[in-house]
Each structure stands twice: as structure tokens, then as C-alpha cells.
């Protein structure tokens, strides 16, 4: 049964999953300690969902092995599924069932007996403040309520290991905070969580370990601090007063930077090794060009910078999401 | 719990869900309720006068066997649509991440749809009685007719599962409905006696199991067009047996094949 001698909840070696000529996973290794939270962080198409699908036995890898909760995904998928809860990227609650029916059905399919399944459903509805919506069809729930129901559904059989694929995507900031609180209390109870996210803030807040994936490869791993360190040292940060100046400023910043400057609206950022010296020179050069500035400074790297440096593409941030929505 | 027991319980849990879906989505039932009623009314009142039934008798009563058969063949879409919906909205991932045998997902849907198939049979019977259709045979003959409908309903469910493993969106399922299954139920004795059809169409219609099912029902209910020509080809001379052979063959071929195809189609 449960092999509790190994301290690892997930151990995966060389996972490969190909779709046509393209590898969604291209040799991924993963260790997740029991009782810890691991965040798979990566941009769209990085392979996060594919990794979750392989580890939860929804799809078979083309190569590589993995043990999940002590069970081999290839030879013992049923035991794996008995030990885990999965909240897929698109909330998969059943819209034509009520909240209570959704949870009770999952309890029954875990063979906990109909009676126990019914009471367990009520317990979870209470835990996730959904008691009022108990008998409403899930399709009439709000997005946040559906997400909570989805998470409740993963907890029906009190699994030791949770897979949450982008659990907070599409939630407003408050609902997101509420969900984070719930996840933190689960962790306090000893549950292991593997979550995927495109949000550094989320990874930073919840995860002990962050695994950055891109194009099916793990490109970095560690805690938030060590990832920031990998982003290099200080950054020059300039905000132009006028949008038209951004290109010109980027070119000037490039002369004093130790890496390629990146721009975002009116902001220009670039890694700098010269420290205070670099900023003085930059200020002078900008003054000579007579460009009006709003802000000029030297910044410690943020996780966003780390992400940028590691993947070569800007991370999607909450702000972008909200503007787009 | 033994694995057979677990299979049965899980199948029933998933079937109950399917039945709730059917109850809560009456608009998705139109193919089993409104549509056959419209066919009955349309054909009996619009073409009723123009079509003469060999051996005489009311066209309305002749038509009933045909529409029963057509509706039962259409039954394959219920399960195909349900599976396609579950696949497009991700419900299938939820089930597949649970510690249940994967085949219970299909068996649960099959059971739900077998129960669903009672609905059009009841609706059709009521509509028929309302417009003047009557059973003229013995109770047992009629019962055998209803039994045959049920058996064939079970068989076509497996065609539906196979369909759902070949295409995966509800739209594609509907597309196939119009391009493939609709014609199959028309080139048959559904609306007109096969003897009135020209050349090749006549041969196709005579061997079409939809015709055999319609003819068997006409015979079992003692309706016009139900007389059996004993010196004719097998499907005409033994429509009941021919229909049963088809039902068994469909289950024997389609059930295992569709399970394999379905499992393969969801692998990626
Ligand atoms: N079933 C599939 N068939 C074909 N290609 C697929 C399939 N699933 C994933 N892919 C491809 O594999 C790559 C990784 O996809 P995956 O869904 O794992 O990314 P992700 O990191 O979860 O992205 P997102 O943040 O958008 O959810 C993508 O290029 C995607 O197009
Ligand atoms: Mg994804």
C-alpha cells in the first residue's frame, strides 16, 4: 500500500510527452517532498498541464518514470488515483448537478458509501462557504464559487497529494486571496500540493519550491530567493514621461546595461553591473538627449525579472490579466 | 468490494448522473420527443393520402412502425452527444482522475441512455394512440414488438459510443447525424413500402435493418404492411430474426471495438 518510507510525494525522471513532432515535455525531472508545496511556473504552452496530466495518470508519457504518493504511474495508476485529488485547468465541476450532488457523486465513486458521501459533501460545502448554494445547479455558480467547488471536489477523499492546475486563473483578487488562505490551511494539515501557475506572486506566496518550465524543459528551480539571485544583480529602471521616447531611451540604456533592455509601455528595464556608477552615467546621457523622465532608478531584481531572464519572455502578471479582462 | 461489484456500483453512480442530465436538459431530448411526433403528424397528414399501402389499410398505422424504427436508430445520438459534451467540457478528466475502472464511464453512459430510450417509445405510443393507431394483434405479439425495440435501442447505443470515439465535438456528432444516419433511416421502409422504390434503392432498403425493424413492428402490432411474404429474401421473410441478428452483430462488433477506439481516442 502506501510506501511511507520515502519522503518524496512525487519523484519523476526524464518525463517525455510528444504531440506530433513537438515535445510538450522534453525530459522533466521533478522531486516534491511530502508536506511541501511545489509550484510549476511557466508561460503558456510551457508544458505545465501536460506534466500534471502525466503525473495524475490522465495520459501516458512517451518516456520516463514517475512515482506519485509512492505508487508507480505506469504500473499502479489506480493506487495513484486513490491517493490524489486533481483540479484541472478548466474547472470540471458538473454544471447540471447541484454543488451537493457533485461532491456526493465523487464520494460514491471513491467507494466511501452513499451515506458517508452525502455527509462528506455537506462538510465540504460548509468548509468552502457554499452551504447556501448547496442545491443550486453548479452552472449557476459564479466563477469563484465554481473554483471553490472544484477544489472541494478534489478533497472529498482527503487525499494526501493535490494537483491544482492554475487554481486561481480567472479569479478576482479577493477570491484569489481567499483561495490562497484555504490552500495554506491545507498545507498546515500536512497535504502536499503541486500547483501550476503563470503568476510569480502566487508561486512566491504559496510555494516552498518553484520549478520554472519552458518549452517542456525545467530551466530553473529553487525557492523565490535563489531564483531572484539567478536573475542577476541590479537592474536599471527608467520610466519615460512620453511614450514616444521609449525606443530612444532603450537604446541609451543599452549602452550602460550588461544585458538586453526590455520595454513595457513607458518603462525600460535592463540588468546592470555598474551599480551607482552606471546610473550616474545613464542620467547624464539622458539629460544630454533632453528626454523628459518620470522616474530613474536602480532596482533589486524581482521574481518577474527572474522569470524574464530565465524564459526570455515577460511573465504574465496580474495587471496584464486585469487589463485584458 | 470485488472489482465486479465496484464496476456495477460505479456504473450505476455514473448512470444516475446521466439520468439527471437528461431530466435537467429537456431541450436536448427533442430528437426523442418532438421530432418523432412531428414526423408522425407531418407524414400522416401531408403524404397520408398519396401513399397506398400494399394489402390495404391506413397509412397512419403503417407509418407508426417506421417512425418507431427511425426514432430508435436515432437513439445512437443521445449517447454520442452526451459523451462528446463530457469530452469538450473536461468532465471526463474528473472521472478519469478517480480510482474507478475507465470502462465504467462508458457503461454508465450506456445504462443512462438505455433508460433514456424508453422516453421516445412512450411518447410515440401516446402520439400514435392519439391519432388513431391501434395494436390489432395479441398482447404477447405486441410485447415481443416492444421487447425488440428495447433490444435494438441497446444495440444502437454502441454505434453511438463508436461515433463518439471517432469524432469528439457535439457539432461533429450532429454533422454525422445528417450526413449518414438520416439517409439510412430514409432509404428504408420507414415512410413508404420498399416495393415502391426503384432498383438499387429497393435492394438497399430491403437489406436495411431499419426496414426490418419497421416491418417486424408492423407485423407484431398487426398493422398494415405487416404481412410477411414467405417466398421473399431473408430480411423480408424473417424480419424479426433479421433484426435480432443485426442487434447481436452490432453489439458483438461495436461494443468491444468502440471501447478500444474510445480508450485510444482519450489517451492523448
Ligand atoms: N492533446 C494535445 N494535442 C496536441 N498538442 C498538445 C496537446 N496538449 C498539449 N499540447 C501542446 O503541448 C504544449 C504544452 O501544452 P500544455 O497544455 O502542457 O501547456 P501549459 O504550460 O499548461 O500552458 P497554459 O499555461 O496555456 O495552460 C503546447 O504547445 C500544446 O500545444
Ligand atoms: Mg495549462
Coordinates of C-alpha atoms and ligand atoms in Angstrom, one line a residue:
Chain A
X1 CA 0.0 0.0 0.0
X2 CA 1.3 3.4 1.0
X3 CA 5.0 3.4 0.9
X4 CA 5.6 6.0 3.7
X5 CA 9.3 5.2 3.9
X6 CA 10.1 7.6 1.0
X7 CA 10.0 11.3 2.0
X8 CA 9.0 12.2 -1.6
X9 CA 5.4 12.7 -2.7
X10 CA 6.4 12.9 -6.3
X11 CA 9.6 11.7 -7.9
X12 CA 9.7 11.9 -11.7
X13 CA 12.6 11.1 -14.0
X14 CA 13.0 12.1 -17.6
X15 CA 9.4 12.5 -18.5
X16 CA 8.8 13.0 -22.2
X17 CA 5.5 13.5 -23.9
X18 CA 5.3 14.2 -27.6
X19 CA 2.4 15.6 -29.6
X20 CA 3.4 15.1 -33.2
X21 CA 6.9 16.3 -33.7
X22 CA 6.7 18.7 -30.8
X23 CA 7.6 17.6 -27.3
X24 CA 5.3 19.1 -24.7
X25 CA 7.6 17.6 -22.1
X26 CA 11.2 17.1 -23.0
X27 CA 12.8 15.2 -20.2
X28 CA 11.4 16.6 -17.0
X29 CA 12.7 15.6 -13.6
X30 CA 10.7 16.5 -10.5
X31 CA 11.1 15.9 -6.8
X32 CA 8.4 17.1 -4.4
X33 CA 8.8 16.4 -0.7
X34 CA 5.9 15.3 1.4
X35 CA 4.1 18.1 3.0
X36 CA 5.6 20.8 0.8
X37 CA 4.2 23.0 -1.9
X38 CA 5.7 22.9 -5.3
X39 CA 4.8 25.4 -8.0
X40 CA 5.3 24.7 -11.7
X41 CA 5.8 28.1 -13.1
X42 CA 5.8 28.7 -16.8
X43 CA 4.4 30.7 -19.7
X44 CA 1.5 29.5 -22.0
X45 CA 2.4 26.2 -23.7
X46 CA 5.3 25.5 -21.3
X47 CA 4.0 22.0 -20.6
X48 CA 2.6 22.6 -17.1
X49 CA -0.8 21.0 -17.9
X50 CA 0.9 18.1 -19.7
X51 CA 3.1 17.4 -16.6
X52 CA 0.0 17.4 -14.4
X53 CA -1.8 15.1 -16.8
X54 CA 1.1 12.6 -16.9
X55 CA 1.5 12.6 -13.1
X56 CA -2.2 12.1 -12.5
X57 CA -2.3 9.2 -15.0
X58 CA -4.6 11.0 -17.4
X59 CA -2.1 10.5 -20.1
X60 CA 0.8 8.2 -20.6
X61 CA 4.3 9.5 -21.0
X62 CA 6.3 8.5 -24.1
X63 CA 9.4 8.1 -21.9
X64 CA 10.4 8.4 -18.3
X65 CA 9.1 7.1 -15.0
X66 CA 7.4 8.6 -12.0
X67 CA 6.2 7.6 -8.6
X68 CA 3.3 9.6 -7.2
X69 CA 2.4 9.1 -3.5
X70 CA 4.7 6.1 -3.6
X71 CA 3.0 4.4 -6.5
X72 CA 4.3 3.9 -10.0
X73 CA 2.1 5.8 -12.5
X74 CA 2.7 3.2 -15.2
X75 CA 2.0 0.0 -13.2
X76 CA -0.3 1.2 -10.4
X77 CA -2.4 4.0 -11.8
X78 CA -5.5 3.1 -9.7
X79 CA -3.5 3.4 -6.4
X80 CA -2.1 6.7 -7.6
X81 CA -5.7 8.0 -8.3
X82 CA -6.8 6.8 -4.9
X83 CA -4.1 9.0 -3.2
X84 CA -4.5 12.2 -5.2
X85 CA -7.0 15.0 -5.9
X86 CA -6.9 16.8 -9.2
X87 CA -8.4 20.2 -10.0
X88 CA -7.9 20.5 -13.8
X89 CA -7.2 23.8 -15.5
X90 CA -10.8 24.3 -16.6
X91 CA -13.0 23.7 -13.6
X92 CA -14.6 20.4 -14.3
X93 CA -17.5 20.6 -11.9
X94 CA -20.7 19.2 -13.4
X95 CA -22.9 22.2 -14.3
X96 CA -26.1 20.1 -14.4
X97 CA -25.6 18.8 -10.9
X98 CA -26.0 20.8 -7.7
X99 CA -23.0 21.5 -5.6
X100 CA -24.0 18.8 -3.2
X101 CA -24.6 16.2 -5.9
X102 CA -21.3 17.0 -7.5
X103 CA -19.4 16.2 -4.2
X104 CA -21.6 13.3 -3.2
X105 CA -21.1 11.6 -6.6
X106 CA -17.3 11.8 -6.2
X107 CA -17.6 10.4 -2.7
X108 CA -19.5 7.5 -4.0
X109 CA -17.0 6.9 -6.8
X110 CA -14.4 6.7 -4.0
X111 CA -16.4 3.9 -2.5
X112 CA -17.0 5.7 0.8
X113 CA -20.6 4.5 0.9
X114 CA -23.6 6.6 -0.1
X115 CA -24.4 7.8 3.5
X116 CA -20.8 8.9 4.2
X117 CA -20.6 10.5 0.8
X118 CA -23.7 12.6 1.5
X119 CA -22.4 13.9 4.8
X120 CA -18.9 14.4 3.5
X121 CA -20.4 16.6 0.8
X122 CA -22.1 18.8 3.4
X123 CA -18.9 19.1 5.4
X124 CA -17.0 20.3 2.4
X125 CA -19.8 22.7 1.3
X126 CA -19.6 24.2 4.8
X127 CA -15.8 24.4 4.7
X128 CA -15.9 26.3 1.4
X129 CA -18.8 28.6 2.4
X130 CA -21.0 27.0 -0.2
X131 CA -23.8 25.8 2.1
X132 CA -26.2 28.4 0.8
X133 CA -25.7 27.2 -2.7
X134 CA -25.9 23.5 -1.8
X135 CA -28.9 22.8 -4.0
X136 CA -28.2 25.2 -6.8
X137 CA -27.0 23.8 -10.1
X138 CA -23.3 24.4 -10.5
X139 CA -23.8 26.1 -13.9
X140 CA -25.5 28.9 -12.0
X141 CA -22.5 29.4 -9.7
X142 CA -20.1 32.3 -10.1
X143 CA -16.6 31.6 -11.4
X144 CA -15.2 31.9 -7.8
X145 CA -17.8 29.6 -6.4
X146 CA -17.1 27.0 -9.2
X147 CA -13.4 27.2 -8.4
X148 CA -14.1 26.5 -4.7
X149 CA -16.5 23.7 -5.6
X150 CA -13.8 22.3 -7.9
X151 CA -11.2 22.4 -5.1
X152 CA -13.7 20.9 -2.6
X153 CA -14.2 18.1 -5.1
X154 CA -10.5 17.3 -5.0
X155 CA -10.7 16.9 -1.2
X156 CA -13.6 14.5 -1.0
X157 CA -11.5 11.5 -0.2
X158 CA -9.0 13.5 1.9
X159 CA -6.1 12.9 -0.5
X160 CA -2.5 13.3 0.7
X161 CA -1.5 14.9 -2.5
X162 CA -3.2 17.6 -4.5
X163 CA -2.7 18.7 -8.1
X164 CA -4.0 22.1 -8.9
X165 CA -3.7 23.3 -12.4
X166 CA -3.8 27.1 -12.4
X167 CA -6.1 27.2 -9.4
X168 CA -6.6 31.0 -9.3
X169 CA -6.8 31.9 -13.0
X170 CA -9.8 34.0 -13.7
X171 CA -10.5 34.8 -10.0
X172 CA -10.7 38.4 -8.8
X173 CA -8.0 39.5 -6.3
X174 CA -10.2 38.8 -3.3
X175 CA -11.3 35.4 -4.4
X176 CA -7.7 34.6 -5.1
X177 CA -6.7 35.6 -1.6
X178 CA -9.4 33.5 -0.1
X179 CA -8.3 30.5 -2.1
X180 CA -4.7 31.1 -1.0
X181 CA -5.8 31.0 2.6
X182 CA -7.6 27.8 2.0
X183 CA -4.6 26.2 0.4
X184 CA -2.4 27.4 3.2
X185 CA -4.6 25.8 5.8
X186 CA -4.5 22.6 3.8
X187 CA -0.7 22.7 3.9
X188 CA -0.8 23.2 7.6
X189 CA -2.8 19.9 7.8
X190 CA 0.1 18.2 6.0
X191 CA -1.3 18.0 2.5
X192 CA 1.3 18.0 -0.3
X193 CA 0.4 20.4 -3.2
X194 CA 1.7 20.6 -6.7
X195 CA 0.3 23.6 -8.4
X196 CA 0.9 25.3 -11.7
X197 CA 0.7 29.0 -12.2
X198 CA 1.8 31.7 -14.6
X199 CA 1.9 34.1 -11.6
X200 CA 5.1 34.7 -9.8
X201 CA 3.3 36.3 -6.9
X202 CA 1.3 33.1 -6.4
X203 CA 4.4 30.9 -6.6
X204 CA 6.2 33.2 -4.2
X205 CA 3.4 33.3 -1.7
X206 CA 2.5 29.6 -1.6
X207 CA 5.4 27.5 -2.8
X208 CA 8.4 26.2 -0.9
X209 CA 9.9 25.2 -4.2
X210 CA 9.5 26.8 -7.6
X211 CA 10.2 24.9 -10.7
X212 CA 10.3 27.1 -13.8
X213 CA 9.4 25.2 -17.0
X214 CA 9.6 26.5 -20.6
X215 CA 9.2 24.6 -23.8
X216 CA 9.0 21.3 -21.9
X217 CA 12.2 21.8 -20.1
X218 CA 12.9 22.6 -16.4
X219 CA 15.0 25.7 -16.8
X220 CA 15.4 26.6 -13.1
X221 CA 14.4 25.6 -9.7
X222 CA 14.7 26.7 -6.2
X223 CA 12.9 29.0 -3.7
X224 CA 11.9 32.5 -4.6
X225 CA 15.2 34.0 -3.2
X226 CA 17.5 31.8 -5.2
X227 CA 15.5 32.4 -8.3
X228 CA 15.9 36.1 -7.8
X229 CA 19.6 35.6 -7.4
X230 CA 19.6 33.8 -10.8
X231 CA 18.1 36.8 -12.4
X232 CA 21.4 38.5 -11.9
X233 CA 22.1 41.6 -10.0
X234 CA 20.7 45.1 -10.0
X235 CA 18.5 46.5 -12.7
X236 CA 18.3 49.9 -14.3
X237 CA 14.8 51.1 -14.4
X238 CA 13.6 54.1 -16.3
X239 CA 10.1 55.4 -16.8
X240 CA 9.7 57.9 -19.6
X241 CA 7.3 60.8 -19.4
X242 CA 6.3 60.3 -23.1
X243 CA 5.6 57.0 -24.8
X244 CA 7.4 58.1 -28.0
X245 CA 10.7 58.3 -26.2
X246 CA 10.8 54.6 -25.1
X247 CA 12.8 53.4 -28.1
X248 CA 15.4 56.1 -27.8
X249 CA 15.7 55.6 -24.1
X250 CA 16.1 51.8 -24.5
X251 CA 19.0 52.4 -26.9
X252 CA 20.7 54.7 -24.4
X253 CA 20.1 52.3 -21.5
X254 CA 21.6 49.5 -23.6
X255 CA 24.9 51.4 -23.6
X256 CA 25.2 51.1 -19.8
X257 CA 23.5 47.8 -19.3
X258 CA 25.1 44.4 -19.0
X259 CA 22.1 42.8 -20.9
X260 CA 19.4 43.5 -23.4
X261 CA 16.9 46.2 -22.2
X262 CA 13.3 45.3 -22.2
X263 CA 10.4 47.7 -22.5
X264 CA 6.9 47.7 -21.2
X265 CA 4.7 50.6 -22.0
X266 CA 6.7 53.6 -20.8
X267 CA 9.2 51.6 -18.7
X268 CA 12.6 50.4 -19.8
X269 CA 14.5 47.8 -17.7
X270 CA 17.9 46.3 -18.1
X271 CA 20.3 44.4 -15.9
X272 CA 23.3 46.5 -14.8
X273 CA 26.6 45.5 -13.3
X274 CA 28.0 49.0 -12.9
X275 CA 25.8 49.9 -9.9
X276 CA 25.7 53.6 -8.8
X277 CA 28.3 54.5 -11.4
X278 CA 26.1 53.2 -14.2
X279 CA 23.1 55.1 -13.1
X280 CA 25.0 58.4 -12.9
X281 CA 26.3 57.9 -16.4
X282 CA 22.9 57.0 -17.6
X283 CA 21.3 60.1 -16.0
X284 CA 23.8 62.3 -17.7
X285 CA 23.4 60.7 -21.1
X286 CA 19.6 61.0 -20.9
X287 CA 19.9 64.6 -19.8
X288 CA 22.1 65.3 -22.8
X289 CA 19.4 64.0 -25.1
X290 CA 16.9 66.2 -23.4
X291 CA 14.4 63.4 -22.7
X292 CA 11.8 64.0 -20.1
X293 CA 11.7 61.3 -17.4
X294 CA 9.2 60.3 -14.8
X295 CA 11.5 58.0 -12.8
X296 CA 15.0 56.7 -12.9
X297 CA 16.5 54.3 -10.5
X298 CA 18.4 51.1 -9.6
X299 CA 16.3 48.1 -8.6
X300 CA 16.8 44.9 -6.9
X301 CA 15.6 42.0 -9.1
X302 CA 12.1 40.9 -8.6
X303 CA 10.8 37.4 -9.4
X304 CA 9.4 38.9 -12.6
X305 CA 12.9 39.8 -13.7
X306 CA 14.0 36.3 -12.8
X307 CA 11.2 35.0 -15.0
X308 CA 12.2 37.3 -17.8
X309 CA 15.8 36.3 -17.6
X310 CA 15.1 32.6 -17.4
X311 CA 12.4 32.3 -20.1
X312 CA 13.4 35.2 -22.3
X313 CA 9.8 36.4 -22.3
X314 CA 8.0 38.6 -19.9
X315 CA 5.9 36.8 -17.3
X316 CA 2.2 37.4 -17.4
X317 CA 1.3 39.4 -14.4
X318 CA -2.0 40.0 -12.6
X319 CA -2.1 43.5 -14.0
X320 CA -2.0 42.3 -17.6
X321 CA -4.8 39.9 -16.8
X322 CA -7.0 42.6 -15.3
X323 CA -6.4 45.0 -18.2
X324 CA -7.3 42.2 -20.7
X325 CA -10.4 41.1 -18.8
Chain B
X1 CA -15.6 -4.7 -2.7
X2 CA -14.8 -7.1 -5.6
X3 CA -14.0 -5.5 -8.9
X4 CA -17.2 -6.7 -10.5
X5 CA -19.2 -5.2 -7.6
X6 CA -17.2 -2.0 -7.9
X7 CA -17.9 -1.9 -11.6
X8 CA -21.6 -2.3 -11.1
X9 CA -21.8 0.4 -8.4
X10 CA -19.7 2.9 -10.3
X11 CA -21.6 2.3 -13.5
X12 CA -24.9 3.0 -11.6
X13 CA -23.5 6.2 -10.0
X14 CA -22.4 7.5 -13.4
X15 CA -25.7 6.3 -14.9
X16 CA -27.7 8.3 -12.3
X17 CA -25.7 11.4 -13.2
X18 CA -26.6 10.8 -16.9
X19 CA -30.3 10.5 -16.0
X20 CA -30.1 13.7 -14.0
X21 CA -28.6 15.4 -17.1
X22 CA -31.4 14.1 -19.3
X23 CA -34.0 15.3 -16.8
X24 CA -32.5 18.8 -16.5
X25 CA -31.9 19.4 -20.1
X26 CA -35.3 18.7 -21.7
X27 CA -34.3 20.6 -24.8
X28 CA -31.6 18.0 -25.5
X29 CA -34.3 15.4 -25.7
X30 CA -36.1 16.9 -28.7
X31 CA -34.8 14.2 -31.0
X32 CA -36.6 11.7 -28.8
X33 CA -39.8 13.6 -28.2
X34 CA -40.8 16.5 -30.5
X35 CA -39.0 15.2 -33.6
X36 CA -40.8 11.8 -33.9
X37 CA -44.1 13.4 -33.1
X38 CA -43.6 16.0 -35.9
X39 CA -42.7 13.2 -38.3
X40 CA -45.8 11.2 -37.4
X41 CA -48.1 14.2 -37.9
X42 CA -46.3 15.6 -40.9
X43 CA -46.1 12.4 -42.9
X44 CA -49.5 11.0 -41.9
X45 CA -51.4 14.3 -42.8
X46 CA -49.3 15.5 -45.7
X47 CA -48.5 12.3 -47.5
X48 CA -51.2 10.1 -46.0
X49 CA -53.5 10.4 -49.0
X50 CA -50.8 9.9 -51.6
X51 CA -49.2 6.7 -50.4
X52 CA -51.1 3.4 -50.7
X53 CA -50.1 0.6 -48.5
X54 CA -49.8 -2.9 -50.2
X55 CA -52.5 -5.1 -48.8
X56 CA -54.5 -2.0 -48.0
X57 CA -55.1 -0.4 -44.6
X58 CA -54.4 3.0 -43.0
X59 CA -51.2 4.8 -43.9
X60 CA -51.1 6.3 -40.4
X61 CA -50.9 2.8 -38.9
X62 CA -48.3 1.8 -41.5
X63 CA -46.3 4.9 -40.6
X64 CA -46.1 4.1 -36.9
X65 CA -43.8 1.1 -37.3
X66 CA -41.5 3.2 -39.5
X67 CA -41.2 6.1 -37.1
X68 CA -40.7 3.8 -34.1
X69 CA -37.8 2.2 -36.0
X70 CA -36.3 5.6 -37.1
X71 CA -36.5 7.0 -33.6
X72 CA -34.8 4.0 -32.2
X73 CA -32.0 4.2 -34.7
X74 CA -31.6 7.9 -33.9
X75 CA -31.1 6.8 -30.3
X76 CA -27.4 6.4 -31.1
X77 CA -27.1 10.2 -31.0
X78 CA -28.2 10.6 -27.4
X79 CA -25.1 8.7 -26.1
X80 CA -22.8 10.2 -28.7
X81 CA -23.8 13.7 -27.8
X82 CA -23.6 13.0 -24.0
X83 CA -20.0 11.7 -24.5
X84 CA -19.0 14.5 -26.8
X85 CA -20.2 17.1 -24.3
X86 CA -18.4 15.4 -21.4
X87 CA -15.3 15.4 -23.5
X88 CA -15.4 19.0 -24.6
X89 CA -16.1 20.4 -21.2
X90 CA -13.5 18.3 -19.4
X91 CA -15.8 16.3 -17.2
X92 CA -14.1 13.2 -18.5
X93 CA -10.8 14.3 -16.8
X94 CA -12.6 14.4 -13.5
X95 CA -13.8 10.8 -13.8
X96 CA -10.5 9.6 -15.2
X97 CA -8.7 11.0 -12.2
X98 CA -10.9 9.0 -9.8
X99 CA -10.0 5.4 -8.7
X100 CA -12.6 3.8 -10.9
X101 CA -12.2 1.5 -13.9
X102 CA -12.2 3.7 -17.0
X103 CA -14.8 1.5 -18.7
X104 CA -17.4 2.5 -16.1
X105 CA -17.6 5.8 -17.7
X106 CA -18.9 4.2 -20.9
X107 CA -21.0 1.7 -19.2
X108 CA -22.6 4.4 -17.0
X109 CA -23.5 6.4 -20.1
X110 CA -24.8 3.3 -21.8
X111 CA -27.2 2.5 -19.0
X112 CA -28.4 6.1 -18.7
X113 CA -29.1 6.1 -22.4
X114 CA -30.8 2.7 -22.4
X115 CA -33.2 4.2 -19.8
X116 CA -33.5 7.3 -22.0
X117 CA -34.6 5.2 -24.9
X118 CA -37.8 4.4 -23.1
X119 CA -38.9 8.0 -23.5
X120 CA -39.4 8.2 -27.2
X121 CA -41.1 4.8 -27.2
X122 CA -43.6 6.0 -24.6
X123 CA -44.1 9.4 -26.4
X124 CA -44.6 7.7 -29.8
X125 CA -47.0 5.2 -28.4
X126 CA -49.1 8.0 -26.9
X127 CA -49.0 10.1 -30.1
X128 CA -49.9 7.1 -32.1
X129 CA -52.9 6.2 -30.0
X130 CA -54.0 9.9 -30.1
X131 CA -54.1 9.9 -33.9
X132 CA -55.8 6.6 -34.3
X133 CA -53.0 4.0 -34.4
X134 CA -54.1 0.7 -32.7
X135 CA -52.5 -2.7 -31.9
X136 CA -54.5 -5.3 -33.6
X137 CA -52.5 -8.3 -32.5
X138 CA -52.3 -10.3 -29.3
X139 CA -50.8 -8.9 -26.1
X140 CA -47.8 -11.2 -26.4
X141 CA -47.1 -10.3 -30.0
X142 CA -47.2 -6.6 -29.1
X143 CA -45.0 -7.3 -26.1
X144 CA -42.4 -9.0 -28.3
X145 CA -42.5 -5.9 -30.5
X146 CA -41.7 -3.7 -27.6
X147 CA -39.0 -6.1 -26.5
X148 CA -37.4 -5.9 -29.9
X149 CA -37.4 -2.1 -29.7
X150 CA -35.6 -2.3 -26.4
X151 CA -33.0 -4.7 -27.7
X152 CA -32.3 -2.6 -30.8
X153 CA -32.1 0.5 -28.6
X154 CA -29.4 -1.2 -26.6
X155 CA -27.5 -2.1 -29.8
X156 CA -27.5 1.3 -31.3
X157 CA -26.1 2.8 -28.1
X158 CA -22.8 1.1 -29.1
X159 CA -22.9 2.7 -32.5
X160 CA -23.2 6.0 -30.6
X161 CA -20.2 5.2 -28.5
X162 CA -18.2 4.3 -31.6
X163 CA -19.3 7.6 -33.1
X164 CA -18.1 9.5 -30.1
X165 CA -14.7 7.9 -30.3
X166 CA -14.4 8.8 -34.0
X167 CA -15.4 12.5 -33.6
X168 CA -15.1 14.4 -30.4
X169 CA -17.3 17.5 -30.6
X170 CA -21.1 17.7 -30.3
X171 CA -21.1 19.6 -33.6
X172 CA -19.3 16.8 -35.4
X173 CA -21.8 14.3 -34.0
X174 CA -24.6 16.3 -35.4
X175 CA -22.9 16.6 -38.7
X176 CA -22.7 12.8 -39.0
X177 CA -26.4 12.6 -37.9
X178 CA -27.4 14.5 -41.0
X179 CA -25.0 13.1 -43.5
X180 CA -25.0 9.4 -42.5
X181 CA -27.8 8.3 -40.2
X182 CA -30.6 10.4 -41.6
X183 CA -30.3 8.9 -45.1
X184 CA -30.0 5.4 -43.6
X185 CA -33.4 5.8 -42.0
X186 CA -34.9 7.2 -45.1
X187 CA -33.7 4.6 -47.6
X188 CA -35.9 2.1 -45.8
X189 CA -39.5 1.1 -45.4
X190 CA -39.8 3.9 -42.8
X191 CA -42.2 6.0 -44.8
X192 CA -43.0 4.0 -47.9
X193 CA -43.2 0.3 -48.7
X194 CA -39.9 -0.8 -50.1
X195 CA -41.7 -2.3 -53.1
X196 CA -42.4 1.2 -54.4
X197 CA -38.7 2.1 -54.5
X198 CA -36.7 2.0 -57.8
X199 CA -33.9 -0.6 -58.5
X200 CA -30.8 -0.2 -56.3
X201 CA -32.6 1.8 -53.7
X202 CA -35.1 -1.0 -53.3
X203 CA -32.3 -3.6 -52.7
X204 CA -30.6 -1.3 -50.2
X205 CA -33.9 -0.6 -48.4
X206 CA -34.8 -4.3 -48.2
X207 CA -31.5 -5.2 -46.5
X208 CA -31.5 -2.1 -44.3
X209 CA -32.1 -3.2 -40.7
X210 CA -34.2 -0.1 -40.2
X211 CA -36.7 -1.6 -42.7
X212 CA -36.5 -5.0 -40.9
X213 CA -37.2 -3.4 -37.6
X214 CA -40.1 -1.3 -39.0
X215 CA -41.6 -4.4 -40.8
X216 CA -41.2 -6.5 -37.6
X217 CA -43.1 -3.9 -35.6
X218 CA -45.8 -3.7 -38.2
X219 CA -46.1 -7.5 -38.1
X220 CA -46.0 -7.7 -34.3
X221 CA -48.7 -5.0 -33.9
X222 CA -50.9 -6.4 -36.7
X223 CA -50.6 -3.1 -38.6
X224 CA -50.9 -2.6 -42.4
X225 CA -47.7 -3.6 -44.2
X226 CA -47.0 -6.2 -41.6
X227 CA -47.9 -9.2 -43.7
X228 CA -44.8 -11.4 -44.2
X229 CA -44.0 -12.7 -47.8
X230 CA -42.7 -16.2 -47.2
X231 CA -41.0 -16.7 -50.6
X232 CA -39.0 -13.4 -50.4
X233 CA -35.4 -12.7 -49.5
X234 CA -34.4 -13.4 -45.8
X235 CA -34.8 -9.8 -44.4
X236 CA -38.3 -9.7 -45.8
X237 CA -39.3 -13.2 -44.9
X238 CA -37.8 -13.2 -41.4
X239 CA -37.7 -9.5 -40.3
X240 CA -37.8 -10.3 -36.6
X241 CA -34.9 -12.7 -36.8
X242 CA -33.0 -10.5 -39.2
X243 CA -33.4 -7.5 -36.8
X244 CA -32.2 -9.6 -33.9
X245 CA -29.2 -10.8 -35.9
X246 CA -28.3 -7.2 -36.6
X247 CA -28.7 -6.2 -33.0
X248 CA -26.4 -9.0 -31.8
X249 CA -23.9 -8.3 -34.5
X250 CA -23.8 -4.6 -33.7
X251 CA -23.2 -5.3 -30.0
X252 CA -20.6 -8.0 -30.7
X253 CA -18.7 -5.8 -33.2
X254 CA -19.3 -2.3 -32.0
X255 CA -19.1 -2.8 -28.2
X256 CA -15.5 -4.1 -28.0
X257 CA -14.4 -2.0 -30.9
X258 CA -15.9 1.2 -29.6
X259 CA -14.3 0.6 -26.1
X260 CA -10.9 0.2 -27.7
X261 CA -11.4 3.1 -30.0
X262 CA -12.7 5.3 -27.2
X263 CA -9.9 4.5 -24.9
X264 CA -7.4 5.2 -27.6
X265 CA -9.1 8.5 -28.5
X266 CA -8.8 9.8 -25.0
X267 CA -5.2 8.6 -24.5
X268 CA -3.6 11.8 -25.8
Ligands
LIG1 N1 -3.7 17.0 -26.7 C1 -2.8 17.7 -27.3 N2 -2.6 17.6 -28.6 C2 -1.6 18.3 -29.2 N3 -0.8 19.1 -28.6 C3 -0.9 19.3 -27.3 C4 -1.9 18.6 -26.6 N4 -1.8 19.0 -25.3 C5 -0.8 19.9 -25.2 N5 -0.3 20.1 -26.4 C6 0.8 21.0 -26.7 O1 1.8 20.8 -25.8 C7 2.4 22.0 -25.4 C8 2.3 22.2 -23.9 O2 0.9 22.3 -23.5 P1 0.4 22.5 -22.0 O3 -1.1 22.5 -22.1 O4 1.1 21.4 -21.2 O5 1.0 23.9 -21.6 P2 0.7 24.8 -20.3 O6 2.0 25.0 -19.7 O7 -0.3 24.1 -19.5 O8 0.1 26.1 -20.9 P3 -1.1 27.1 -20.4 O9 -0.4 28.0 -19.5 O10 -1.5 27.7 -21.6 O11 -2.1 26.2 -19.8 C9 1.6 23.1 -26.1 O12 2.4 23.5 -27.2 C10 0.4 22.5 -26.6 O13 0.0 23.0 -27.8
LIG2 MG1 -2.1 24.6 -18.8

